[in-house]
Coordinates of C-alpha atoms and ligand atoms in Angstrom, one line a residue:
M8 CA 54.6 -9.0 86.3
E9 CA 51.7 -6.0 84.6
K10 CA 48.7 -6.1 86.1
D11 CA 44.9 -7.3 83.6
I12 CA 43.6 -3.6 84.8
T13 CA 40.9 -2.5 82.4
K14 CA 39.2 0.6 82.9
S15 CA 36.2 0.9 85.6
D16 CA 32.7 0.2 84.1
E17 CA 31.4 2.8 87.0
A18 CA 33.8 4.7 85.4
K19 CA 33.5 4.3 81.7
S20 CA 29.8 4.6 81.9
H21 CA 29.2 8.5 83.7
D22 CA 28.1 11.1 80.9
E23 CA 32.3 13.3 80.9
L24 CA 30.5 16.7 82.4
P25 CA 31.1 19.8 79.8
E26 CA 33.8 21.5 78.8
R27 CA 35.8 24.1 81.1
K28 CA 38.0 26.7 79.5
N29 CA 41.0 28.1 82.0
F30 CA 43.7 29.9 80.7
I31 CA 45.4 26.7 78.9
R32 CA 43.2 26.1 76.8
E33 CA 43.7 29.5 75.6
V34 CA 46.8 28.9 74.8
I35 CA 45.9 25.8 73.0
D36 CA 43.2 27.5 71.1
N37 CA 45.4 30.3 70.1
D38 CA 48.5 27.4 69.7
L39 CA 45.2 25.8 67.6
K40 CA 44.7 28.6 65.1
A41 CA 48.6 29.9 64.5
N42 CA 48.7 25.9 63.1
K43 CA 51.8 25.7 65.1
Y44 CA 52.1 21.6 66.3
E45 CA 50.8 21.4 62.9
G46 CA 47.3 21.5 64.9
R47 CA 48.1 18.4 67.2
V48 CA 47.4 18.5 71.1
Q49 CA 49.2 15.7 72.9
T50 CA 49.9 16.0 76.7
R51 CA 51.3 13.8 79.7
F52 CA 51.3 13.1 83.3
P53 CA 54.4 12.2 84.2
P54 CA 54.5 10.6 87.3
E55 CA 57.5 9.1 90.0
P56 CA 56.9 5.7 90.4
N57 CA 58.4 6.7 93.9
G58 CA 54.9 7.0 96.2
Y59 CA 51.0 5.6 95.1
L60 CA 49.3 8.5 92.8
H61 CA 47.4 12.0 95.5
I62 CA 44.8 13.8 94.7
G63 CA 46.8 16.2 94.1
H64 CA 47.5 14.0 90.6
A65 CA 44.1 13.5 90.2
K66 CA 44.4 17.5 89.8
S67 CA 46.8 17.2 86.9
I68 CA 45.3 13.4 85.8
C69 CA 42.7 15.3 85.6
L70 CA 43.7 18.6 83.2
N71 CA 46.7 15.8 81.4
F72 CA 44.2 13.9 79.9
G73 CA 40.9 16.2 79.4
L74 CA 43.0 18.3 77.0
A75 CA 43.5 15.6 74.8
R76 CA 40.1 14.5 75.6
D77 CA 38.6 17.5 74.5
Y78 CA 41.5 18.5 71.7
K79 CA 41.1 15.0 69.9
G80 CA 44.0 14.6 71.4
K81 CA 46.6 12.4 72.9
C82 CA 47.9 11.7 76.1
N83 CA 50.9 9.0 77.7
L84 CA 51.6 8.1 80.4
R85 CA 54.9 8.5 81.0
F86 CA 57.2 7.4 84.4
D87 CA 59.4 9.4 85.1
D88 CA 61.8 6.6 86.5
T89 CA 65.5 7.8 87.0
N90 CA 65.5 7.4 90.4
P91 CA 66.4 4.1 91.1
T92 CA 67.2 3.7 94.7
K93 CA 63.8 5.1 94.6
E94 CA 61.2 3.4 92.2
E95 CA 59.3 0.5 92.4
M96 CA 57.5 -1.9 90.1
E97 CA 54.7 -1.7 92.6
Y98 CA 54.3 2.2 92.5
V99 CA 54.3 1.5 88.7
E100 CA 51.5 -1.1 88.5
S101 CA 49.3 1.0 91.6
I102 CA 49.5 3.8 89.1
Q103 CA 48.2 2.2 86.4
E104 CA 45.2 0.8 88.5
D105 CA 44.7 4.9 89.6
V106 CA 44.9 6.5 86.5
R107 CA 42.2 3.7 84.5
W108 CA 40.4 4.3 87.6
L109 CA 39.6 7.1 87.5
G110 CA 38.4 6.8 83.9
F111 CA 41.2 7.6 81.7
E112 CA 43.2 5.9 78.8
W113 CA 46.4 6.9 77.3
D114 CA 47.7 6.7 74.4
K115 CA 50.9 5.6 75.0
L116 CA 52.3 3.6 77.9
L117 CA 56.2 4.7 77.9
Y118 CA 59.1 5.5 81.0
A119 CA 61.7 8.4 80.6
S120 CA 64.1 4.9 81.2
D121 CA 62.8 4.0 77.3
Y122 CA 65.3 6.5 76.1
F123 CA 68.3 5.9 78.6
E124 CA 70.6 5.6 75.0
Q125 CA 68.9 7.8 73.0
L126 CA 69.8 10.8 76.6
F127 CA 73.3 9.8 75.8
E128 CA 73.5 10.2 73.2
Y129 CA 72.2 13.6 73.0
A130 CA 74.7 13.9 76.4
V131 CA 77.5 13.7 73.6
Q132 CA 76.3 15.9 71.1
L133 CA 76.5 18.4 73.7
I134 CA 79.6 17.8 74.5
K135 CA 80.3 17.9 70.8
K136 CA 79.0 21.5 70.9
G137 CA 81.3 22.2 73.9
K138 CA 77.6 22.9 75.0
A139 CA 79.0 20.1 78.2
Y140 CA 81.5 19.1 80.8
V141 CA 82.3 16.4 82.7
C142 CA 83.2 18.1 85.8
D143 CA 84.8 16.8 89.3
L144 CA 83.9 18.6 91.8
N145 CA 82.4 16.7 95.3
A146 CA 77.7 17.4 96.0
D147 CA 78.8 20.0 98.0
K148 CA 81.2 22.2 96.3
I149 CA 78.9 22.4 93.4
R150 CA 77.0 23.8 95.8
E151 CA 79.4 26.2 97.6
Y152 CA 80.3 26.6 93.4
R153 CA 77.1 27.8 92.7
G154 CA 76.4 31.5 94.9
T155 CA 73.3 32.1 95.8
L156 CA 70.4 34.7 94.9
T157 CA 72.5 37.6 95.3
E158 CA 76.0 36.3 94.3
P159 CA 77.0 34.6 90.9
G160 CA 77.7 31.8 90.9
K161 CA 81.9 30.8 90.6
D162 CA 83.4 28.6 87.3
S163 CA 84.5 24.6 88.2
P164 CA 87.4 24.3 87.4
Y165 CA 87.1 21.6 84.7
R166 CA 84.7 24.1 83.8
N167 CA 87.2 24.0 80.6
R168 CA 88.4 21.0 79.7
S169 CA 89.4 19.7 75.9
V170 CA 85.2 17.4 74.2
E171 CA 88.3 14.5 74.0
E172 CA 88.7 14.7 77.7
N173 CA 85.5 15.8 78.7
L174 CA 84.2 12.7 75.9
D175 CA 86.5 9.7 77.2
L176 CA 85.9 10.6 81.6
F177 CA 82.3 10.5 80.4
M178 CA 82.6 7.7 79.0
R179 CA 84.3 5.6 81.4
M180 CA 81.6 7.3 84.1
R181 CA 79.3 5.3 81.9
N182 CA 81.7 2.4 81.9
G183 CA 81.6 2.6 85.7
E184 CA 85.7 3.4 86.2
F185 CA 84.6 5.6 89.1
P186 CA 82.7 5.4 92.7
D187 CA 78.9 7.2 93.0
G188 CA 79.2 10.8 93.3
S189 CA 82.7 11.7 91.8
R190 CA 81.8 13.4 89.1
T191 CA 78.5 14.9 87.3
L192 CA 78.6 15.8 83.8
R193 CA 77.3 19.9 83.5
A194 CA 75.7 21.7 81.3
K195 CA 78.1 24.7 80.0
I196 CA 75.7 27.6 80.1
D197 CA 76.6 30.2 82.3
M198 CA 77.4 31.3 86.0
A199 CA 76.6 34.0 86.5
S200 CA 73.2 33.8 85.1
P201 CA 70.9 35.9 88.0
N202 CA 68.2 32.5 86.9
L203 CA 70.1 29.5 89.2
N204 CA 68.5 26.6 86.6
M205 CA 70.8 27.8 84.6
R206 CA 74.2 28.2 86.3
D207 CA 75.5 25.4 84.8
P208 CA 73.0 21.9 86.0
V209 CA 73.7 18.5 86.3
M210 CA 72.4 16.8 83.6
Y211 CA 74.5 12.9 84.2
R212 CA 75.0 12.2 87.9
I213 CA 77.1 8.9 88.7
L214 CA 74.7 6.1 90.7
H215 CA 75.7 1.5 90.7
A216 CA 71.9 1.0 91.0
T217 CA 69.8 -1.6 89.8
H218 CA 66.6 -0.6 88.2
H219 CA 63.9 -1.6 88.4
R220 CA 63.3 -0.9 84.5
T221 CA 67.4 -1.6 83.5
G222 CA 68.7 -3.2 85.7
D223 CA 72.5 -3.0 86.3
A224 CA 72.6 -1.6 81.8
W225 CA 73.8 2.4 83.7
C226 CA 75.3 4.0 86.5
I227 CA 75.2 7.4 85.4
Y228 CA 71.5 8.1 85.8
P229 CA 70.0 11.1 84.3
M230 CA 68.8 14.6 86.1
Y231 CA 65.2 15.3 85.7
D232 CA 65.5 18.6 84.0
W233 CA 67.7 17.1 81.5
A234 CA 65.5 13.5 81.0
H235 CA 62.0 15.8 81.3
G236 CA 61.9 17.9 78.6
Q237 CA 63.8 15.2 76.4
S238 CA 61.2 12.3 77.2
D239 CA 58.4 15.7 76.2
S240 CA 60.4 16.0 72.5
I241 CA 61.3 12.7 72.0
E242 CA 56.7 12.6 72.1
R243 CA 56.6 15.1 70.3
I244 CA 54.3 16.7 73.0
T245 CA 53.0 20.2 72.1
H246 CA 51.8 21.1 75.8
S247 CA 53.8 20.4 78.7
V248 CA 51.2 21.2 82.1
C249 CA 53.5 21.5 84.5
T250 CA 53.3 22.7 88.4
L251 CA 54.6 26.4 88.9
E252 CA 58.1 25.4 90.9
F253 CA 58.6 24.5 87.0
T254 CA 58.3 27.6 86.3
D255 CA 62.4 28.9 87.0
H256 CA 62.7 25.7 84.8
R257 CA 61.0 26.4 82.1
P258 CA 64.6 28.2 80.7
L259 CA 66.8 25.6 81.5
Y260 CA 64.3 23.1 79.1
D261 CA 63.9 25.4 76.0
W262 CA 67.9 25.6 76.5
F263 CA 68.0 22.0 76.2
V264 CA 65.7 21.0 72.8
E265 CA 67.4 24.3 71.4
E266 CA 71.0 23.9 71.7
L267 CA 70.0 20.3 71.0
G268 CA 68.4 21.8 67.2
V269 CA 64.8 19.0 68.2
Y270 CA 61.5 19.4 68.3
H271 CA 60.3 21.9 70.8
P272 CA 57.5 21.3 73.3
Q273 CA 55.6 24.7 75.5
Q274 CA 55.8 23.8 79.0
I275 CA 53.3 25.5 80.5
E276 CA 52.5 25.5 84.6
F277 CA 49.8 25.5 86.7
A278 CA 48.7 26.2 90.0
R279 CA 49.5 22.3 92.6
L280 CA 46.5 21.5 94.4
N281 CA 46.5 22.3 98.6
L282 CA 44.1 20.7 100.2
T283 CA 42.9 21.6 104.1
Y284 CA 43.1 19.4 107.1
T285 CA 45.8 17.7 104.4
V286 CA 49.7 16.2 103.4
M287 CA 50.4 15.7 99.9
S288 CA 53.8 14.9 99.4
K289 CA 55.0 11.6 98.2
R290 CA 57.7 11.7 100.7
K291 CA 55.3 12.8 103.6
L292 CA 53.0 10.1 103.0
L293 CA 55.5 7.4 102.5
Q294 CA 56.8 7.7 106.2
L295 CA 53.5 7.8 107.3
V296 CA 52.7 4.6 106.4
E297 CA 56.1 3.6 107.4
D298 CA 56.1 5.3 110.7
G299 CA 52.7 3.1 111.1
N300 CA 50.4 6.2 111.0
V301 CA 48.4 4.6 108.9
K302 CA 47.8 1.0 108.3
G303 CA 49.3 1.5 104.6
W304 CA 48.6 3.2 101.4
D305 CA 45.6 3.0 101.1
D306 CA 43.9 3.5 104.2
P307 CA 41.3 5.5 103.7
R308 CA 42.6 8.3 105.3
M309 CA 44.9 8.4 102.8
P310 CA 45.0 11.0 101.0
T311 CA 45.8 8.8 97.6
I312 CA 43.7 7.9 94.4
S313 CA 43.9 3.8 96.4
G314 CA 43.1 5.4 100.1
L315 CA 39.7 7.3 98.6
R316 CA 38.9 4.5 96.8
R317 CA 39.1 2.2 99.3
R318 CA 37.3 4.6 101.3
G319 CA 34.1 4.8 98.9
Y320 CA 34.7 7.6 96.6
S321 CA 33.6 7.9 93.1
P322 CA 36.1 8.0 89.4
E323 CA 33.2 10.4 89.6
S324 CA 32.5 12.3 91.9
I325 CA 36.6 13.2 91.5
R326 CA 36.8 14.7 88.8
L327 CA 34.0 16.9 89.4
F328 CA 36.3 17.7 92.3
A329 CA 39.0 18.9 89.8
D330 CA 35.7 20.6 87.4
R331 CA 35.3 22.9 90.0
I332 CA 38.8 23.7 91.5
G333 CA 39.7 24.7 87.9
V334 CA 43.2 25.3 86.6
S335 CA 44.9 28.9 87.7
R336 CA 48.5 29.3 88.3
A337 CA 47.0 31.4 91.2
E338 CA 48.8 29.0 94.4
S339 CA 46.0 28.2 96.8
T340 CA 44.4 26.3 99.0
V341 CA 41.3 24.4 98.3
D342 CA 38.9 23.3 102.1
V343 CA 38.3 19.0 102.5
A344 CA 35.2 20.4 102.6
L345 CA 34.3 20.8 98.7
L346 CA 36.2 17.5 97.6
E347 CA 33.7 15.6 100.9
D348 CA 30.3 18.1 99.3
C349 CA 31.7 16.9 95.5
L350 CA 31.4 12.7 97.3
R351 CA 27.8 13.4 98.6
D352 CA 27.0 15.4 95.0
Y353 CA 27.3 11.3 93.9
L354 CA 26.5 9.3 97.0
N355 CA 22.6 11.3 97.3
K356 CA 22.7 10.6 93.5
H357 CA 23.8 6.9 93.7
A358 CA 24.4 5.2 96.0
S359 CA 21.3 2.9 98.6
R360 CA 20.0 4.4 101.3
V361 CA 19.5 1.7 103.9
M362 CA 19.6 0.8 107.7
A363 CA 21.7 0.3 110.2
V364 CA 22.3 1.0 113.6
L365 CA 26.6 1.8 114.8
R366 CA 25.3 2.0 118.6
P367 CA 22.5 -0.3 118.9
L368 CA 19.5 0.6 122.3
K369 CA 17.1 -2.6 122.0
L370 CA 14.1 -1.7 122.0
V371 CA 10.5 -3.5 122.4
I372 CA 6.4 -2.4 121.9
E373 CA 4.9 -3.8 123.9
N374 CA 1.7 -4.9 122.3
Y375 CA 3.4 -6.3 118.9
P376 CA 1.9 -10.1 118.4
D377 CA 5.5 -12.3 119.4
G378 CA 6.4 -13.4 117.2
G379 CA 5.3 -11.6 114.0
V380 CA 6.9 -10.3 111.1
E381 CA 5.6 -7.0 108.5
E382 CA 7.6 -6.9 105.8
L383 CA 7.6 -3.4 105.0
E384 CA 8.0 -1.7 101.7
A385 CA 11.1 1.3 101.7
V386 CA 12.1 3.5 99.2
N387 CA 15.9 3.2 97.3
N388 CA 16.4 6.4 96.9
P389 CA 14.8 9.0 96.4
E390 CA 16.8 10.9 94.2
D391 CA 16.0 8.3 91.6
A392 CA 13.7 5.7 91.5
S393 CA 14.4 3.6 89.5
M394 CA 16.8 2.5 92.1
G395 CA 13.0 0.9 93.8
T396 CA 12.3 -0.2 97.0
R397 CA 13.2 -3.5 98.7
K398 CA 11.6 -4.8 102.2
V399 CA 12.4 -4.1 106.0
P400 CA 11.1 -6.5 108.1
F401 CA 9.5 -5.1 110.6
S402 CA 8.8 -7.0 114.7
K403 CA 8.4 -7.3 117.8
V404 CA 12.0 -6.6 119.5
L405 CA 14.1 -3.8 116.8
Y406 CA 17.1 -1.6 117.6
I407 CA 17.6 2.0 117.6
E408 CA 20.7 3.7 117.6
K409 CA 21.5 4.6 121.7
E410 CA 21.9 8.7 120.5
D411 CA 18.3 8.2 120.3
F412 CA 17.0 7.3 123.4
R413 CA 17.0 10.4 126.1
E414 CA 15.6 9.0 130.0
T415 CA 15.6 13.0 130.6
P416 CA 16.0 14.9 127.5
P417 CA 17.7 18.1 127.1
K418 CA 14.9 20.9 125.0
K419 CA 14.7 20.6 121.7
Y420 CA 15.0 17.0 121.7
F421 CA 12.0 15.1 119.4
R422 CA 14.0 11.2 120.0
L423 CA 12.3 9.1 122.0
S424 CA 11.9 9.1 125.3
P425 CA 9.2 8.3 128.5
G426 CA 5.7 9.0 127.2
V427 CA 6.9 11.1 124.1
E428 CA 5.9 9.8 120.2
V429 CA 8.5 9.2 117.4
R430 CA 8.2 7.2 114.4
L431 CA 9.7 4.7 112.9
R432 CA 11.0 5.0 110.1
Y433 CA 8.1 3.4 107.2
A434 CA 7.1 2.7 110.3
Y435 CA 5.1 3.1 113.2
I436 CA 4.2 5.8 115.8
I437 CA 5.8 4.4 118.2
K438 CA 5.1 5.9 122.2
C439 CA 7.3 5.0 125.1
T440 CA 5.9 3.8 128.2
G441 CA 9.0 2.6 130.4
V442 CA 13.3 2.1 130.1
V443 CA 14.5 -1.8 131.6
K444 CA 17.8 -0.8 133.6
D445 CA 21.2 -2.4 134.3
E446 CA 21.0 -3.2 138.0
K447 CA 24.8 -3.2 138.5
T448 CA 25.9 -0.5 136.0
D449 CA 21.3 1.5 135.5
E450 CA 22.0 1.4 132.4
V451 CA 19.0 1.8 130.1
I452 CA 19.3 -1.2 128.8
E453 CA 16.6 -2.2 127.1
V454 CA 13.1 1.1 125.8
R455 CA 10.0 -0.7 125.9
C456 CA 7.1 1.1 124.2
T457 CA 3.4 0.0 122.6
Y458 CA 2.8 1.0 119.0
D459 CA -0.2 2.4 116.8
P460 CA -1.5 0.0 114.6
E461 CA -3.0 2.4 112.2
T462 CA 0.2 4.7 111.6
R463 CA 1.5 2.5 109.1
S464 CA 3.9 5.0 106.6
G465 CA 1.6 4.9 103.3
L466 CA -1.4 4.5 104.6
P467 CA -4.0 7.2 105.1
Q468 CA -2.3 9.4 107.5
S469 CA -4.2 10.1 110.6
S470 CA -3.5 14.2 111.8
R471 CA -1.0 12.8 114.3
K472 CA 2.8 14.3 113.6
V473 CA 5.1 13.7 115.8
K474 CA 8.9 15.1 115.9
G475 CA 11.3 12.9 115.8
T476 CA 11.8 9.9 112.7
L477 CA 14.2 6.9 113.7
H478 CA 16.4 4.6 112.4
W479 CA 16.5 1.1 113.9
V480 CA 17.0 -2.5 113.3
S481 CA 14.7 -5.8 113.5
A482 CA 16.2 -7.4 116.1
A483 CA 16.3 -10.9 114.7
H484 CA 16.8 -10.2 111.1
A485 CA 20.1 -7.9 112.1
V486 CA 23.2 -8.5 110.5
N487 CA 25.8 -8.1 112.5
V488 CA 28.6 -5.9 110.5
N489 CA 32.1 -3.4 112.2
V490 CA 32.5 -0.7 111.1
N491 CA 34.7 2.5 110.8
L492 CA 34.5 5.1 111.7
Y493 CA 36.8 7.8 110.0
D494 CA 37.6 11.2 112.0
R495 CA 40.2 14.2 109.4
L496 CA 44.1 12.8 110.0
F497 CA 45.7 16.6 111.5
N498 CA 44.6 18.5 113.0
V499 CA 45.6 21.9 111.7
E500 CA 44.1 23.2 108.8
N501 CA 47.8 23.9 107.4
P502 CA 49.8 20.4 108.2
G503 CA 53.4 22.0 106.9
G504 CA 56.5 22.8 108.4
D505 CA 59.1 20.2 110.2
N506 CA 56.7 19.0 113.4
W507 CA 53.5 17.8 110.7
K508 CA 53.5 15.1 112.3
D509 CA 53.1 16.4 115.3
S510 CA 49.3 16.9 114.3
I511 CA 48.8 13.6 113.3
N512 CA 44.2 13.3 115.3
P513 CA 44.8 10.7 117.5
N514 CA 41.5 10.1 117.1
S515 CA 40.9 9.7 113.4
L516 CA 39.5 5.7 113.9
E517 CA 37.2 5.0 115.7
V518 CA 35.6 1.1 115.6
L519 CA 32.3 0.0 115.9
K520 CA 31.8 -3.7 116.2
D521 CA 28.4 -5.9 116.1
C522 CA 26.7 -3.0 114.7
K523 CA 23.3 -4.2 113.2
A524 CA 22.6 -3.8 109.7
E525 CA 19.3 -4.7 107.9
P526 CA 18.9 -7.7 106.0
T527 CA 19.7 -7.0 102.5
L528 CA 23.0 -6.0 103.6
A529 CA 23.9 -9.4 104.4
T530 CA 25.2 -9.9 100.1
A531 CA 27.2 -6.7 99.7
K532 CA 30.1 -7.0 98.1
P533 CA 33.4 -4.9 98.8
Q534 CA 33.0 -1.5 97.3
D535 CA 29.3 -1.4 97.5
R536 CA 28.0 1.9 98.2
F537 CA 25.4 2.9 100.6
Q538 CA 23.6 5.6 102.6
F539 CA 23.4 4.3 106.1
E540 CA 19.7 6.5 106.9
R541 CA 20.5 9.9 108.4
M542 CA 24.4 8.5 109.4
G543 CA 26.4 9.3 106.4
Y544 CA 27.4 7.3 103.6
F545 CA 29.4 4.0 103.3
C546 CA 31.1 1.7 101.9
V547 CA 31.8 -1.9 101.8
D548 CA 35.3 -2.1 103.6
N549 CA 38.1 -4.3 101.0
D550 CA 38.6 -7.1 103.1
S551 CA 35.4 -7.6 104.3
R552 CA 34.0 -11.4 103.6
E553 CA 30.2 -12.3 103.8
G554 CA 29.1 -13.1 106.6
S555 CA 31.8 -10.7 108.3
L556 CA 31.2 -7.6 107.0
V557 CA 33.4 -4.2 107.1
F558 CA 32.1 -0.7 106.4
N559 CA 34.3 2.2 106.1
R560 CA 32.3 5.5 106.6
T561 CA 32.5 7.7 104.1
V562 CA 31.1 10.9 104.1
T563 CA 28.8 11.8 107.0
L564 CA 25.4 13.4 105.2
R565 CA 26.2 16.9 106.0
D566 CA 29.3 19.1 107.7
T567 CA 29.0 18.3 110.8
W568 CA 33.0 19.1 110.6
A569 CA 32.0 22.8 109.8
K570 CA 29.6 23.3 112.8
I571 CA 31.5 22.3 115.0
E572 CA 33.8 24.0 114.3
K573 CA 31.7 27.5 113.8
S574 CA 29.8 26.6 117.7
Ligands
ATP611 P1 55.4 14.8 95.4 O1 55.8 15.7 95.8 O2 54.3 14.5 95.9 O3 55.9 13.6 95.0 P2 55.5 15.7 92.9 O4 55.4 16.4 91.6 O5 57.0 14.5 92.8 O6 54.8 15.1 93.6 P3 55.0 13.7 90.7 O7 55.4 12.3 90.1 O8 56.9 14.3 89.1 O9 55.3 13.5 91.4 O10 54.1 14.0 89.9 C1 53.6 13.7 88.4 C2 52.7 14.9 87.6 O11 52.1 15.1 89.1 C3 53.4 16.3 87.4 O12 53.8 17.2 86.7 C4 53.6 17.2 89.0 O13 53.4 18.0 88.5 C5 51.9 16.2 89.4 N1 51.2 17.1 90.5 C6 52.2 16.4 91.7 N2 51.2 16.8 93.0 C7 50.1 17.6 92.4 C8 49.9 18.7 93.3 N3 49.4 18.9 94.4 N4 48.7 18.6 92.2 C9 48.5 18.8 90.4 N5 50.2 18.6 90.0 C10 50.2 18.2 91.3
MG612 MG1 58.1 15.0 92.2

């Protein structure tokens, strides 16, 4: 069953970014001028449904769908589903959801498996032309015969089978007469080619496996290189955009369509996205999920689209990121801080400010009337007056952050300490008069203070200035919430190599229970985003329910990590 997923309203509601030139657009502009492809632009995004999409795929999605949008062309979503043992419907569905959430709509939803019969017929054509043969070498032998970058390969002993024999064997491969791995169909090109991809590449392998769409109809499956270009050709793709590792495959891509004499799309390669502190292959991400290093594909620490969504990313922030990094042919690694900055840009404009205390310390205002409550006016977003104001209750007993009080303050500590004055946000100037300590642990469990009723925010200001302003929550009105604080999933900038799992950060998640939030948050819904003043941006977790709210910290207000690293 396919889920009914509609493009998120949020994704639709914001203006598109201005077009930005890149080398792919230059190629297209020239093709349009030369009237190649009758002036059409047709792209596709071709994921293999063997995992959830990640931020690297988002780059490719923004590129392919963005080209179609800007050139008034079309972009298909095509599942490259030629690997039945690794592919699942769960992935097919999540990929559609993620593309739509990012704000894109495909022209056609297609599957390489839609073309299995056509691809088989194409293969028969190549056999008849003497351009493909059935080979009985096993995988190890094929590799051995292939040669190396410095040595030519050797011809397979089966290379010169007659067309009739090849046709018969290929049909019997299809009919299931042979075991897995016993034979392949190979293109007959050139075992001495300097390009290893041209040394009689495998087109079909035997695999008795159930496919998530075609079931048991097939026991031979096309290889990527054979399926991909021909699928592009069938769909009359004009510009087949892919990542640089396929540059060496382009001669083969071109060879197949030329030999078949079919429509010929243009493959164009660009540099894939790499991000610091991040692993980006689906294989590794799957391993993190399977080994329990994270709680699932949509764990907010994952670089998957679903993880970023759960973390509080907006589609706009990801599109802005794709725009800022641009598209080129130069391999590079982008600082993950750039992604976070795009997110802050968005959240600064769109997130409501609220007050919440993550590590509460009780503050009692000795001269404030018992039982008194004031509703103080607070601004929802200083960046956007249209977001209005709200009322926040103030009373005698409040919570402040533990880290906002020090009994013996270090130098330049502008927060609260005995004898010192600070302002409470939207409220009054207070002065600390003393503390109450736990008799056993000597820990400060309560801060005492007095307030000056003349200093209420919004009243004509006295000349008195204080250095610190603290956020707070009224104890009697506070909503208890749990908060997940996230840090990078990896400790090193480039978690590569065989031992990549050794650099997993063991402290990437900190769970805070019974944090105190202002009462407006009581009705917050999953995915709602806020700025907790001074503490960062947060969103309501998907598993959150009214009465037991869980917030994920999406990102800190500034990049504290960069500062720590520099110091
Ligand atoms: P992975 O190695 O993560 O599994 P993949 O390339 O095998 O990635 P596909 O599902 O085959 O994943 O990719 C679909 C499309 O997304 C391809 O066109 C691919 O080039 C592109 N893509 C994948 N990873 C990146 C990346 N890091 N940056 C840009 N594009 C990417
Ligand atoms: Mg792949």
